[in-house]
mmCIF file of C-alpha atoms in Angstrom:
data_model
loop_
_atom_site.group_PDB
_atom_site.id
_atom_site.type_symbol
_atom_site.label_atom_id
_atom_site.label_comp_id
_atom_site.label_asym_id
_atom_site.label_seq_id
_atom_site.Cartn_x
_atom_site.Cartn_y
_atom_site.Cartn_z
ATOM 1 C CA MET A 1 -17.237 -22.928 -5.576
ATOM 2 C CA ASN A 2 -16.198 -21.918 -2.925
ATOM 3 C CA LYS A 3 -12.471 -21.132 -2.463
ATOM 4 C CA ARG A 4 -11.303 -20.305 1.080
ATOM 5 C CA TRP A 5 -8.339 -17.196 1.413
ATOM 6 C CA THR A 6 -5.195 -18.719 2.141
ATOM 7 C CA PRO A 7 -3.819 -17.587 5.910
ATOM 8 C CA LYS A 8 -1.301 -15.497 3.693
ATOM 9 C CA PHE A 9 -3.906 -13.357 1.963
ATOM 10 C CA ALA A 10 -6.379 -13.272 4.348
ATOM 11 C CA TRP A 11 -6.556 -9.832 4.841
ATOM 12 C CA LEU A 12 -8.038 -8.957 1.749
ATOM 13 C CA VAL A 13 -10.666 -10.198 2.862
ATOM 14 C CA GLN A 14 -10.977 -7.595 5.755
ATOM 15 C CA VAL A 15 -10.128 -4.763 3.162
ATOM 16 C CA HIS A 16 -12.544 -6.392 0.391
ATOM 17 C CA LYS A 17 -15.694 -5.771 1.697
ATOM 18 C CA PRO A 18 -15.818 -2.474 2.633
ATOM 19 C CA ARG A 19 -14.830 -1.511 -0.439
ATOM 20 C CA SER A 20 -17.014 -3.359 -2.471
ATOM 21 C CA LYS A 21 -20.055 -1.692 -1.101
ATOM 22 C CA THR A 22 -17.792 2.259 -1.809
ATOM 23 C CA ASN A 23 -16.970 0.464 -5.554
ATOM 24 C CA SER A 24 -21.218 -0.182 -6.050
ATOM 25 C CA GLN A 25 -21.543 3.527 -4.807
ATOM 26 C CA THR A 26 -19.330 4.784 -7.317
ATOM 27 C CA GLN A 27 -20.493 3.213 -10.219
ATOM 28 C CA ARG A 28 -23.967 4.285 -9.449
ATOM 29 C CA HIS A 29 -23.114 7.958 -10.161
ATOM 30 C CA ASN A 30 -20.397 7.622 -12.732
ATOM 31 C CA PRO A 31 -20.917 4.594 -14.584
ATOM 32 C CA ASP A 32 -17.767 4.960 -16.825
ATOM 33 C CA LEU A 33 -15.370 4.941 -14.158
ATOM 34 C CA LEU A 34 -12.923 1.841 -14.797
ATOM 35 C CA ILE A 35 -11.679 0.375 -11.339
ATOM 36 C CA VAL A 36 -8.076 -1.393 -11.319
ATOM 37 C CA ILE A 37 -6.680 -3.715 -9.063
ATOM 38 C CA SER A 38 -3.726 -3.144 -7.851
ATOM 39 C CA GLY A 39 -0.353 -6.857 -7.245
ATOM 40 C CA LEU A 40 0.940 -7.300 -3.715
ATOM 41 C CA ASN A 41 4.757 -6.794 -3.093
ATOM 42 C CA PHE A 42 5.089 -3.153 -4.410
ATOM 43 C CA ASP A 43 2.282 -3.871 -7.190
ATOM 44 C CA ASN A 44 4.830 -6.747 -9.032
ATOM 45 C CA ASP A 45 2.163 -9.355 -7.973
ATOM 46 C CA LEU A 46 -0.461 -11.140 -8.762
ATOM 47 C CA SER A 47 -0.141 -14.048 -8.688
ATOM 48 C CA PHE A 48 -2.929 -14.212 -5.602
ATOM 49 C CA LEU A 49 -5.662 -14.028 -8.081
ATOM 50 C CA LYS A 50 -5.004 -17.834 -9.614
ATOM 51 C CA LYS A 51 -6.514 -19.067 -6.831
ATOM 52 C CA ARG A 52 -9.654 -16.939 -6.389
ATOM 53 C CA THR A 53 -11.049 -14.543 -8.213
ATOM 54 C CA LEU A 54 -12.202 -11.198 -5.999
ATOM 55 C CA ASP A 55 -15.554 -12.419 -7.307
ATOM 56 C CA LEU A 56 -16.961 -8.215 -7.776
ATOM 57 C CA ASN A 57 -19.762 -7.565 -10.019
ATOM 58 C CA PHE A 58 -18.443 -4.952 -12.267
ATOM 59 C CA THR A 59 -18.890 -6.223 -15.830
ATOM 60 C CA ASN A 60 -16.028 -5.188 -18.123
ATOM 61 C CA LYS A 61 -14.770 -2.653 -15.562
ATOM 62 C CA LEU A 62 -12.084 -4.413 -14.172
ATOM 63 C CA VAL A 63 -8.328 -3.500 -14.964
ATOM 64 C CA TYR A 64 -5.360 -5.196 -12.822
ATOM 65 C CA GLU A 65 -2.237 -3.196 -12.713
ATOM 66 C CA ALA A 66 1.108 -4.006 -12.491
ATOM 67 C CA HIS A 67 4.807 -2.487 -11.735
ATOM 68 C CA ILE A 68 7.942 -3.713 -12.960
ATOM 69 C CA TYR A 69 11.477 -2.055 -12.226
ATOM 70 C CA SER A 70 15.068 -3.293 -12.578
ATOM 71 C CA PHE A 71 15.468 -3.110 -8.674
ATOM 72 C CA SER A 72 12.159 -5.389 -8.448
ATOM 73 C CA GLY A 73 13.432 -9.116 -7.963
ATOM 74 C CA ASN A 74 17.139 -10.423 -7.103
ATOM 75 C CA GLN A 75 18.978 -7.377 -8.156
ATOM 76 C CA ASN A 76 22.267 -8.859 -8.249
ATOM 77 C CA SER A 77 21.517 -11.195 -10.856
ATOM 78 C CA TRP A 78 22.719 -7.927 -13.045
ATOM 79 C CA ASN A 79 25.982 -8.044 -12.293
ATOM 80 C CA LEU A 80 26.482 -12.172 -12.198
ATOM 81 C CA LEU A 81 24.506 -13.714 -14.538
ATOM 82 C CA PRO A 82 24.929 -13.108 -18.555
ATOM 83 C CA VAL A 83 22.107 -10.450 -19.212
ATOM 84 C CA ASN A 84 20.509 -12.638 -21.665
ATOM 85 C CA TRP A 85 19.607 -15.043 -19.336
ATOM 86 C CA VAL A 86 18.665 -12.696 -16.415
ATOM 87 C CA CYS A 87 15.922 -10.700 -19.282
ATOM 88 C CA SER A 88 14.869 -14.315 -20.076
ATOM 89 C CA SER A 89 13.992 -14.731 -15.838
ATOM 90 C CA ASP A 90 12.484 -11.929 -15.294
ATOM 91 C CA ILE A 91 10.256 -12.593 -18.214
ATOM 92 C CA GLU A 92 9.210 -15.742 -16.820
ATOM 93 C CA ILE A 93 8.884 -14.128 -13.551
ATOM 94 C CA LEU A 94 6.475 -11.457 -15.157
ATOM 95 C CA LYS A 95 4.495 -13.802 -16.861
ATOM 96 C CA ASP A 96 3.819 -15.996 -13.462
ATOM 97 C CA GLN A 97 2.602 -12.947 -11.593
ATOM 98 C CA ALA A 98 0.734 -10.906 -13.530
ATOM 99 C CA GLY A 99 1.282 -12.004 -17.645
ATOM 100 C CA PHE A 100 -1.116 -14.481 -16.912
ATOM 101 C CA LEU A 101 -4.166 -12.657 -16.683
ATOM 102 C CA ILE A 102 -3.988 -12.079 -20.226
ATOM 103 C CA SER A 103 -4.224 -15.284 -21.801
ATOM 104 C CA GLY A 104 -6.668 -18.577 -20.642
ATOM 105 C CA ASP A 105 -10.004 -18.610 -20.516
ATOM 106 C CA ASN A 106 -10.930 -15.375 -19.280
ATOM 107 C CA PRO A 107 -8.378 -12.865 -20.524
ATOM 108 C CA VAL A 108 -8.627 -9.530 -18.330
ATOM 109 C CA PRO A 109 -6.658 -6.348 -18.946
ATOM 110 C CA LEU A 110 -3.238 -5.673 -18.037
ATOM 111 C CA PHE A 111 -1.833 -2.264 -16.759
ATOM 112 C CA ILE A 112 1.533 -2.291 -16.464
ATOM 113 C CA SER A 113 1.619 1.279 -14.838
ATOM 114 C CA GLU A 114 4.826 1.795 -13.682
ATOM 115 C CA PHE A 115 8.520 0.725 -14.946
ATOM 116 C CA GLY A 116 11.352 1.969 -14.693
ATOM 117 C CA TYR A 117 15.273 2.067 -13.234
ATOM 118 C CA ASP A 118 17.646 4.127 -10.974
ATOM 119 C CA MET A 119 18.784 6.684 -13.136
ATOM 120 C CA THR A 120 21.253 8.430 -10.451
ATOM 121 C CA GLY A 121 24.245 6.038 -12.457
ATOM 122 C CA VAL A 122 25.079 4.756 -8.272
ATOM 123 C CA ASN A 123 23.932 1.941 -9.052
ATOM 124 C CA SER A 124 25.646 -0.526 -11.550
ATOM 125 C CA MET A 125 23.024 -3.180 -11.787
ATOM 126 C CA ASP A 126 20.843 -0.179 -13.534
ATOM 127 C CA ASN A 127 23.839 1.349 -15.747
#
């Protein structure tokens, strides 16, 4: 099946080709290395993979990465809506943008590598 990238993600094709050669050379020198694929939008969003996989030839080498922060998404919702609703909504967003990778017919590893909130005390939505 030959799916085409949408124009929104066309830049991925341009950076993907040279990286494939580099990754092949790296794997030859150190076959134990894993390859981490980060998402778009500050590493929050991997949903572009729903339309087309990256078609890399690294069996059992790929790990997908996502970040989750309190300032990801609609920050005002924490002050305006019930906390349980906001948490539930954020969980659904995470499932849609990255969590889908760990379920279905071909689940793959997903690493939540960064998460947190503003601890300076100046943002009321993080208190």
